[in-house]
Coordinates of N, CA and C in Angstrom, one line a residue:
X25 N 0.8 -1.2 0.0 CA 0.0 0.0 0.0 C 0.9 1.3 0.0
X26 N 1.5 1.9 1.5 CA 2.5 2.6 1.2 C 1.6 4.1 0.9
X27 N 2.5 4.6 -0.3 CA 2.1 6.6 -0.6 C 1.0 5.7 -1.9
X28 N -0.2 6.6 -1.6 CA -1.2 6.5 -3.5 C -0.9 7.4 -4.6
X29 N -0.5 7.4 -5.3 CA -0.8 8.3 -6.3 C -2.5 9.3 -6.1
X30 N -2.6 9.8 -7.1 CA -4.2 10.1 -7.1 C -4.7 9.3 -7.9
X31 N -4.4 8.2 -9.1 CA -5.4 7.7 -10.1 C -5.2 6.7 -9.0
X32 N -4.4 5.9 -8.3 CA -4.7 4.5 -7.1 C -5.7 4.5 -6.5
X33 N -5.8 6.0 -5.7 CA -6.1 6.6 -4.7 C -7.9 6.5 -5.3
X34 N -8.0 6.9 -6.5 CA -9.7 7.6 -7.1 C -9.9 6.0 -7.5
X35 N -9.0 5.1 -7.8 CA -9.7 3.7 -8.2 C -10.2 3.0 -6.7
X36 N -9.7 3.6 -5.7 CA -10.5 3.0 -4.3 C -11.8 3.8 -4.0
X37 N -12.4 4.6 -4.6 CA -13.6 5.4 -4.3 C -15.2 4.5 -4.5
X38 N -15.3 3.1 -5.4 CA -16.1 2.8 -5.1 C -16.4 1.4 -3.7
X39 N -15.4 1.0 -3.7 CA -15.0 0.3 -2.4 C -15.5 1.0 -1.1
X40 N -14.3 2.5 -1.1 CA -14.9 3.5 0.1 C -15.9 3.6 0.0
X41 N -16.8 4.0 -0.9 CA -18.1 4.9 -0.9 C -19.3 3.8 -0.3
X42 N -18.9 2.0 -0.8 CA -19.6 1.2 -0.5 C -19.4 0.8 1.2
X43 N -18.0 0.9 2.0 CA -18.1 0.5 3.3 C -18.1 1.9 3.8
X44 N -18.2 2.8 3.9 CA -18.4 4.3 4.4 C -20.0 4.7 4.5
X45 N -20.4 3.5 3.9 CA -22.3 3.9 3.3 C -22.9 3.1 4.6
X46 N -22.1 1.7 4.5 CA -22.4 0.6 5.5 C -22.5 1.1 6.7
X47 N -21.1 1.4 6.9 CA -20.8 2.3 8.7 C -21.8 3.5 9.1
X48 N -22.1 4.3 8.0 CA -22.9 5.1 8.7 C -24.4 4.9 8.8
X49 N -24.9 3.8 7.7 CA -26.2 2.9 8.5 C -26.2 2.7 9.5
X50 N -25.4 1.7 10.0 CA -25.0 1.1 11.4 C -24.9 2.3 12.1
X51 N -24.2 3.5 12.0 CA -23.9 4.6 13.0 C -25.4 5.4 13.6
X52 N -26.3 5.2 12.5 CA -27.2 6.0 12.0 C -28.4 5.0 12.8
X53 N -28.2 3.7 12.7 CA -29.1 2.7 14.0 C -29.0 2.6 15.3
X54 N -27.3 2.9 15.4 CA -26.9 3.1 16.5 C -27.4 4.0 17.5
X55 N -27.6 5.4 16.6 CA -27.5 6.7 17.4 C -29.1 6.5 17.9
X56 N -30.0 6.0 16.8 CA -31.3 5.9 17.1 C -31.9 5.1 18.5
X57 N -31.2 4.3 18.8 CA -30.9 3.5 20.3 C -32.1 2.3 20.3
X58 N -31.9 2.4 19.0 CA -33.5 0.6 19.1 C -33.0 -0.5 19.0
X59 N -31.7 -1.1 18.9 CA -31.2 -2.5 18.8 C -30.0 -2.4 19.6
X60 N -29.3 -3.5 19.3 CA -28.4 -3.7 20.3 C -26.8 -3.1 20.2
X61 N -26.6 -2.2 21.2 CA -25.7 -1.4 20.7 C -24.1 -1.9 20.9
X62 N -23.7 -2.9 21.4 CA -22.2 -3.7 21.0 C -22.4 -4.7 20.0
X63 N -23.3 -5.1 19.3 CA -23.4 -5.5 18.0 C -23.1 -4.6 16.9
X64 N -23.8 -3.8 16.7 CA -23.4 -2.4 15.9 C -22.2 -2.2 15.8
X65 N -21.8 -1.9 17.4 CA -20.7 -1.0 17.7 C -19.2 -1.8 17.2
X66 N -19.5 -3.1 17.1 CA -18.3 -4.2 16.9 C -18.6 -4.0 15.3
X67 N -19.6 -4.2 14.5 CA -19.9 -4.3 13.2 C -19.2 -2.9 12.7
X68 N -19.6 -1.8 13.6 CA -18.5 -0.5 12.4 C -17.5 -0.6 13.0
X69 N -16.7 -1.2 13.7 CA -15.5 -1.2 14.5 C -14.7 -2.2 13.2
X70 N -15.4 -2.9 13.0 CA -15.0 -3.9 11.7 C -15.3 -3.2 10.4
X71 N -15.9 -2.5 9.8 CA -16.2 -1.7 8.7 C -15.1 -0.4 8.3
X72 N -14.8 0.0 9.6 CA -13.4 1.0 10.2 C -12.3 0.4 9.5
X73 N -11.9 -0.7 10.4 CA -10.7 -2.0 10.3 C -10.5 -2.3 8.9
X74 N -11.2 -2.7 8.0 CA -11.7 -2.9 6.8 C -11.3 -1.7 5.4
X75 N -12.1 -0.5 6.1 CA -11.3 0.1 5.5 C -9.9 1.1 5.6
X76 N -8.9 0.8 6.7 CA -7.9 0.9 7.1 C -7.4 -0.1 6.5
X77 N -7.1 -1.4 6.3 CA -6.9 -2.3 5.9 C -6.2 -2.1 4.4
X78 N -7.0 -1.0 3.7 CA -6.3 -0.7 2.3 C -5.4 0.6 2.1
X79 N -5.2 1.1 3.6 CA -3.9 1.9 3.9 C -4.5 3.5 4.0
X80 N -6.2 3.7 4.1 CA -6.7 4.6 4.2 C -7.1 4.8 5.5
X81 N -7.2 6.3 6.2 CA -7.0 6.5 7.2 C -9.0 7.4 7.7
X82 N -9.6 6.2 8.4 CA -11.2 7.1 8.6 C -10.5 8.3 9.8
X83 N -11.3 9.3 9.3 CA -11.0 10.2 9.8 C -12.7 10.6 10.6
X84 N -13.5 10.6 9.9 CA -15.0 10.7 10.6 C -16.1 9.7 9.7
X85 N -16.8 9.1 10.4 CA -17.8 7.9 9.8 C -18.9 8.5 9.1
X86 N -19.3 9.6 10.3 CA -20.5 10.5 10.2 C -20.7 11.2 8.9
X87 N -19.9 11.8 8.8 CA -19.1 12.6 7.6 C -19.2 11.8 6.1
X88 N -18.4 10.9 6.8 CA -17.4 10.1 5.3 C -16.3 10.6 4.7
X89 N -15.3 11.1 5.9 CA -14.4 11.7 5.3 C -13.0 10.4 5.8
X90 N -12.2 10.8 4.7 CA -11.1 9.8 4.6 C -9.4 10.7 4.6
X91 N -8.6 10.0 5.0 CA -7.1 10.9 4.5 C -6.3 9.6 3.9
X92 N -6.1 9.8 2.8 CA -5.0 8.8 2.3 C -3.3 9.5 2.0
X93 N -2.7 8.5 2.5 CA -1.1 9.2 2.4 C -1.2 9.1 0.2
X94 N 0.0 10.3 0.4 CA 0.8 10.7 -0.8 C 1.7 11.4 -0.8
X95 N 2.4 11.6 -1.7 CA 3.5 12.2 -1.7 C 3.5 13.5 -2.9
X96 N 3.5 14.7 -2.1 CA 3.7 15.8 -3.1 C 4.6 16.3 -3.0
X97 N 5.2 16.8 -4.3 CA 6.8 17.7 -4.4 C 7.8 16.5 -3.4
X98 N 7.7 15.2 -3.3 CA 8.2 14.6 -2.5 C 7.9 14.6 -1.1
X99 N 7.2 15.5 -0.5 CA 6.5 15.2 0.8 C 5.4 14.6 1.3
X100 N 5.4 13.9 2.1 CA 4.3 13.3 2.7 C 3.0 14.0 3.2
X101 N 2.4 13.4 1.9 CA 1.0 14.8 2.9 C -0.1 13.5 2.9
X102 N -1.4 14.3 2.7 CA -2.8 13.2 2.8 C -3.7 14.2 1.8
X103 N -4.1 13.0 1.1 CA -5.2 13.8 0.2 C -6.7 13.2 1.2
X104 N -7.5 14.0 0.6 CA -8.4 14.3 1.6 C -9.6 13.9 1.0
X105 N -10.5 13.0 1.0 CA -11.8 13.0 0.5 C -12.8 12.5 1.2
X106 N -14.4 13.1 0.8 CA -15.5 12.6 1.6 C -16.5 12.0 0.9
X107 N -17.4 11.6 1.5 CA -18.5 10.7 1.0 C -18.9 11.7 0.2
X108 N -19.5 11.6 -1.1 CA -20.4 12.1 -2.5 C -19.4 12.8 -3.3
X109 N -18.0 13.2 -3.1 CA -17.3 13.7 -4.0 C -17.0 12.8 -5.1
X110 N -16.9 13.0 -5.9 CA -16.9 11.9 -7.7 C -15.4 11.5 -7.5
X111 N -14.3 12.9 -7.3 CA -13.0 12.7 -7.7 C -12.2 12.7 -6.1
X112 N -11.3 12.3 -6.0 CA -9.9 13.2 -5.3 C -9.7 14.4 -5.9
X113 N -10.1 16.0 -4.8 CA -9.7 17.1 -5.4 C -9.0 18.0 -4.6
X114 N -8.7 17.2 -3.4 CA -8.1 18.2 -2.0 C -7.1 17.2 -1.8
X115 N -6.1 18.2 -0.9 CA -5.2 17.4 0.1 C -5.0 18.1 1.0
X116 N -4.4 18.2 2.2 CA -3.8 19.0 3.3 C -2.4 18.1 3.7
X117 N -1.8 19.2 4.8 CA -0.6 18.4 5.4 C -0.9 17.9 6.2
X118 N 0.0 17.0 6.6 CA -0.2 16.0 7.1 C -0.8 16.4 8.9
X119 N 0.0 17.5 9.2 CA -0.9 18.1 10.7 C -2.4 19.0 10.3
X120 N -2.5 18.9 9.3 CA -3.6 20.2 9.0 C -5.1 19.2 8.8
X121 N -6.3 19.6 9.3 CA -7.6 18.7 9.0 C -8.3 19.1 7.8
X122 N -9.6 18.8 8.1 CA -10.6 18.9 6.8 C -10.3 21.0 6.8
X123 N -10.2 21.5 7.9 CA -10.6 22.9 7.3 C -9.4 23.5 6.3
X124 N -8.0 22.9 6.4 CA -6.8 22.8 5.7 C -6.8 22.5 4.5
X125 N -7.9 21.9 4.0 CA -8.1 21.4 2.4 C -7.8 22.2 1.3
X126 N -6.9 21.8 0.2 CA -6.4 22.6 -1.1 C -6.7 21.8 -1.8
X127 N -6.9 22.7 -3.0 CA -7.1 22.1 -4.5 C -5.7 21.2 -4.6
X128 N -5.9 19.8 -5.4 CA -4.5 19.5 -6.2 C -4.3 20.1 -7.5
X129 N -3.0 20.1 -7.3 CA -2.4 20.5 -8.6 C -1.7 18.9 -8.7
X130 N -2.1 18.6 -9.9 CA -1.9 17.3 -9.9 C -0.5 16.7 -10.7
X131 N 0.5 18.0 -11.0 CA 1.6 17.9 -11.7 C 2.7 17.8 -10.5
X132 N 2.1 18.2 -9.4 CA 2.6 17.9 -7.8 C 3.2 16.7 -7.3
X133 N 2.1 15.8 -7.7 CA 1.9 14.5 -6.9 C 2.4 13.6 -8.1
X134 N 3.1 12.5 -7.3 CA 3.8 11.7 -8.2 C 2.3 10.5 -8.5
X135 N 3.0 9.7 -9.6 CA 2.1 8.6 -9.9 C 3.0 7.5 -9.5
X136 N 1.7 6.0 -10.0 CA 2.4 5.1 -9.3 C 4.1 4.9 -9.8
X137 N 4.1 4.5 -10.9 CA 5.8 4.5 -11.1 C 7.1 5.2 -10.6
X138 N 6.7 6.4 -10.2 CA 7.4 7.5 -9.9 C 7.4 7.1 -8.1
X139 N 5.9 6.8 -7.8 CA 6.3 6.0 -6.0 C 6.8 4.6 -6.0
X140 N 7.2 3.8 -6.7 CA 7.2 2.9 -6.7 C 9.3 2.8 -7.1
X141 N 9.7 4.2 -7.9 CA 10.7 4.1 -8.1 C 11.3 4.6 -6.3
X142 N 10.7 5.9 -6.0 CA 11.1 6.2 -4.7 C 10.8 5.3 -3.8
X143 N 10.3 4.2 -3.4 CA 10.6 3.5 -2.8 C 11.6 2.7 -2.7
X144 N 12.0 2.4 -4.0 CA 13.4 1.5 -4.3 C 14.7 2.7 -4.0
X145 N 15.1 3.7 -4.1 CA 15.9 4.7 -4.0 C 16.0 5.6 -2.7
X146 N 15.3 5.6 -2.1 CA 14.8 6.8 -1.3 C 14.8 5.8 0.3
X147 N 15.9 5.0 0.6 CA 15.8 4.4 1.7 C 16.6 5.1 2.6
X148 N 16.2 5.7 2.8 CA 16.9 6.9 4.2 C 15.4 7.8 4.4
X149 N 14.8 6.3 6.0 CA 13.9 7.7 6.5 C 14.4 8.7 7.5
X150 N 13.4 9.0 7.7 CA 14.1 10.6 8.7 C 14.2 10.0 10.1
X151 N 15.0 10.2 10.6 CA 15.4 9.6 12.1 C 15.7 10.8 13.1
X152 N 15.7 10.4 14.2 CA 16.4 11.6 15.4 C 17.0 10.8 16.8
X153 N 18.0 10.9 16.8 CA 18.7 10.5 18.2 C 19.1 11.4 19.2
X154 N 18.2 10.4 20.0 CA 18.7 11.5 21.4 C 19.5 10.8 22.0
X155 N 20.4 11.2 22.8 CA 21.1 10.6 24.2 C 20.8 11.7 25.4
X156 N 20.6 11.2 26.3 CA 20.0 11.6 27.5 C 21.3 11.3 28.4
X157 N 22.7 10.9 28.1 CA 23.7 10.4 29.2 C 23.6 9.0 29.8
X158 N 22.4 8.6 30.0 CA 22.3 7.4 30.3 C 21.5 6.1 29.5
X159 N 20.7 6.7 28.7 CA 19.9 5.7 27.4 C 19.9 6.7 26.1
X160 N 20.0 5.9 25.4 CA 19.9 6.5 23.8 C 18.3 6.0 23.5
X161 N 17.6 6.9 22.7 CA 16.6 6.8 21.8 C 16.1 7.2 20.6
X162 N 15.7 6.8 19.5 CA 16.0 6.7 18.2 C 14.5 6.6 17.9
X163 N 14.2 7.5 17.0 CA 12.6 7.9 16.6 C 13.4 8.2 15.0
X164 N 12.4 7.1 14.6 CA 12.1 7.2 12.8 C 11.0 6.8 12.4
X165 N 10.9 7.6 11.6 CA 10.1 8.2 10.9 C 9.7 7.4 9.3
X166 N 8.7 6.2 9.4 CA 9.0 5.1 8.3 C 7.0 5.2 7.9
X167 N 7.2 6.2 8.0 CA 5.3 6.8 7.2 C 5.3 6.3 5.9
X168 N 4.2 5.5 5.5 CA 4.6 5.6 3.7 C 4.7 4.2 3.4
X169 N 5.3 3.5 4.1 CA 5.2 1.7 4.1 C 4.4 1.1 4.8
X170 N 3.7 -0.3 4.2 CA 3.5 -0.9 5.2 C 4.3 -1.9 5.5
X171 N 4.4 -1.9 6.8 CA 5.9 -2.3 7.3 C 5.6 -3.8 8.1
X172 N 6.4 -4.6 7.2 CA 6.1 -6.0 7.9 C 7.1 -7.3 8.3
X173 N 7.3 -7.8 9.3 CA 9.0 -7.7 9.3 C 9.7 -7.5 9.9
X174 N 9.7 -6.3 10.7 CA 10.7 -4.9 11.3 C 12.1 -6.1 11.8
X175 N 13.0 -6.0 11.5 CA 14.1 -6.5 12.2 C 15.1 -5.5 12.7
X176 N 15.7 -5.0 14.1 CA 16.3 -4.3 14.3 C 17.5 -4.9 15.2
X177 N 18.7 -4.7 14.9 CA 20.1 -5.2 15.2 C 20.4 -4.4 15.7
X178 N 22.1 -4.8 16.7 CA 22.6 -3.6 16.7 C 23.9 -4.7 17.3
X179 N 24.9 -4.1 16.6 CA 26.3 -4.7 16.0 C 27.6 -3.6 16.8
X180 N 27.5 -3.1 17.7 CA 28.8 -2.8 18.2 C 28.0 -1.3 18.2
X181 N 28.3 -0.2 17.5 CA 27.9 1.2 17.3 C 26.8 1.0 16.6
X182 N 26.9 0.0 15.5 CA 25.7 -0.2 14.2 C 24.4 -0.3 14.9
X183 N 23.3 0.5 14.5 CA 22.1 0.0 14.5 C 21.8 0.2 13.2
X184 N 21.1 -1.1 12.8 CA 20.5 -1.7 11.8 C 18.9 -2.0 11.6
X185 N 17.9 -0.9 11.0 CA 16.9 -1.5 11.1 C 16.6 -1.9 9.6
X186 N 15.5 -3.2 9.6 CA 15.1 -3.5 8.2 C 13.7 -4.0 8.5
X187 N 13.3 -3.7 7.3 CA 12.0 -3.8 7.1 C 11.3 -4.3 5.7
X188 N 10.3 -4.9 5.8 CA 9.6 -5.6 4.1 C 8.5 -4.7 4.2
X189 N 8.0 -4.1 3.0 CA 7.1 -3.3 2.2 C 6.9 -3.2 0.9
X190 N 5.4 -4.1 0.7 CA 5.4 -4.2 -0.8 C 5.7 -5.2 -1.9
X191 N 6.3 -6.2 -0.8 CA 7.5 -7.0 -1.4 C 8.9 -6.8 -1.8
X192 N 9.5 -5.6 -1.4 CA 11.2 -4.8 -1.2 C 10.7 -4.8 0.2
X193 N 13.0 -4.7 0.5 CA 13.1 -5.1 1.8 C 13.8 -3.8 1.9
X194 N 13.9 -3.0 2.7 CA 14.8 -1.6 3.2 C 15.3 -1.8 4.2
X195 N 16.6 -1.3 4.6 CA 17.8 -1.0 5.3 C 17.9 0.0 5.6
X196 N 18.4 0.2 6.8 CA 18.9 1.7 6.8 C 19.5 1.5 8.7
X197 N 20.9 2.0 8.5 CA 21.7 2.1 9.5 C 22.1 3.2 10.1
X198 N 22.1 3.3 11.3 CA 22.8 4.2 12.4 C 23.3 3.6 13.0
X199 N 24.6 5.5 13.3 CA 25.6 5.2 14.0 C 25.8 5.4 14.9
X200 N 25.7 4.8 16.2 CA 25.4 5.3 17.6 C 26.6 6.2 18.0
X201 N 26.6 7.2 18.7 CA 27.6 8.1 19.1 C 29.2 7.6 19.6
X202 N 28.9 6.7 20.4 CA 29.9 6.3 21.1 C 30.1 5.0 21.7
X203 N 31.3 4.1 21.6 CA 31.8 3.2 21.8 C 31.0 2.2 22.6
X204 N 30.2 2.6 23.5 CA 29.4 1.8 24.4 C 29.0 0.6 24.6
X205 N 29.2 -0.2 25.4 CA 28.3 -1.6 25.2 C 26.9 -1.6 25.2
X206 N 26.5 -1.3 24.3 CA 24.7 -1.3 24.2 C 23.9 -2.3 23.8
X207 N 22.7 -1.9 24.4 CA 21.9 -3.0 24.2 C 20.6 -2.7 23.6
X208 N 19.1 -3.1 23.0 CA 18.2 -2.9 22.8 C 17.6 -3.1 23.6
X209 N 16.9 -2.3 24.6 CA 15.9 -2.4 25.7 C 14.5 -2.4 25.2
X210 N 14.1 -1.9 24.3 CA 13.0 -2.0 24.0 C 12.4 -1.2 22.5
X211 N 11.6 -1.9 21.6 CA 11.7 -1.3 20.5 C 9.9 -1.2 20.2
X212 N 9.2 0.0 19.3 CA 7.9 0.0 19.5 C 7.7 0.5 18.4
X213 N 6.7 0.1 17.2 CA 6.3 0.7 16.1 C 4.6 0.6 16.1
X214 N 4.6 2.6 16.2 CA 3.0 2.8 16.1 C 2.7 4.0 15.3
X215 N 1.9 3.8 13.9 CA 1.8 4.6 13.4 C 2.7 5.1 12.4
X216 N 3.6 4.6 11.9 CA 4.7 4.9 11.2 C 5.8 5.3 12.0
X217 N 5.9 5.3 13.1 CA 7.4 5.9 14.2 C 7.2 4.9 14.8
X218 N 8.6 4.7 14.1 CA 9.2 3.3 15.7 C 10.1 4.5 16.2
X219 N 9.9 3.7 17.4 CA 11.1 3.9 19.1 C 12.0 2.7 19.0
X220 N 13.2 3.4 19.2 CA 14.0 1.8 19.8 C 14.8 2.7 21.2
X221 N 14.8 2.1 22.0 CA 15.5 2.3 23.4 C 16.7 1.5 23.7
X222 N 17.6 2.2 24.1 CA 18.8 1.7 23.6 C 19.5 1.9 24.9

């Protein structure tokens, strides 16, 4: 799944439009309070799941609004769509919500070939290390894959993480500051940012 293009992105629209219609039935029986409400509540809990599942992110059921990752001018943003619109015609950044919505300029946003080359090239995500004096910790930044796999080493100074996405496997190494005998205490991937505690 990973970054959509926009033609990826508009060939999921009747999928969405079909389990976004579903969820808000159910939401829409729910609110009314005449049947049983953890039946429901599990049934759009799974309609949610479902459609997360294809790398889209519900943002409101009520609504029908959705954010799918992309990549414009090379940055990671979210194109933005809601229940009854025909096309993808908005996006925002990635901290910005529905009121943040812009027109695409669609010469912006890469297609699939063009994500599919940056995936194979572009293996340096963004990372940040801290040392605190007594533990190291290591926040990267791996938005854009789905990440399956995660293996993380660590070889003297080398940390090594790898990961499978897509079917390609990515690498990418740090070099811890200093000589130390270290260890990996604990490592956590949520939402695209893994932690490793070191």
């Amino acid at each position: 799944m990973g970054y959509f293009s926009i033609d990826k992105a508009e060939r999921l629209i009747p999928e969405l439009m079909r389990l976004l219609n579903e969820a808000r039935t159910r939401l829409l029986v729910l609110e009314r309070g005449n049947v049983n409400n953890n039946g429901l509540s599990s049934e759009i809990a799974q309609l949610i799941k479902e459609i997360e599942s294809r790398g889209v992110i519900v943002r409101d059921i009520a609504s029908g609004i959705v954010d799918i990752p992309a990549l414009r001018n090379g940055e990671p943003v979210y194109l933005c769509w809601r229940l009854g619109e025909r096309r993808i015609m908005y996006w925002h950044p990635l901290d910005a919500g529905l009121s943040g919505r812009r027109l695409i300029i669609r010469s912006e946003f890469l297609t699939d070939e063009e994500i599919y080359q940056k995936l194979l090239t572009d293996r340096k995500p963004y990372y940040e290390l801290y040392d605190d004096k007594k533990n190291i910790n290591v926040y990267m930044d791996i938005r854009g894959w789905v990440v399956n796999n995660i293996d993380v080493n660590l070889i003297g100074r080398l940390l090594q993480v790898k990961w499978e996405s897509d079917g390609l496997t990515f690498r990418h190494e740090i070099v811890l500051p200093t000589e130390n005998k270290y260890s990996i205490r604990e490592r956590k991937l949520h939402n695209g940012q893994l932690l490793i505690s070191i």
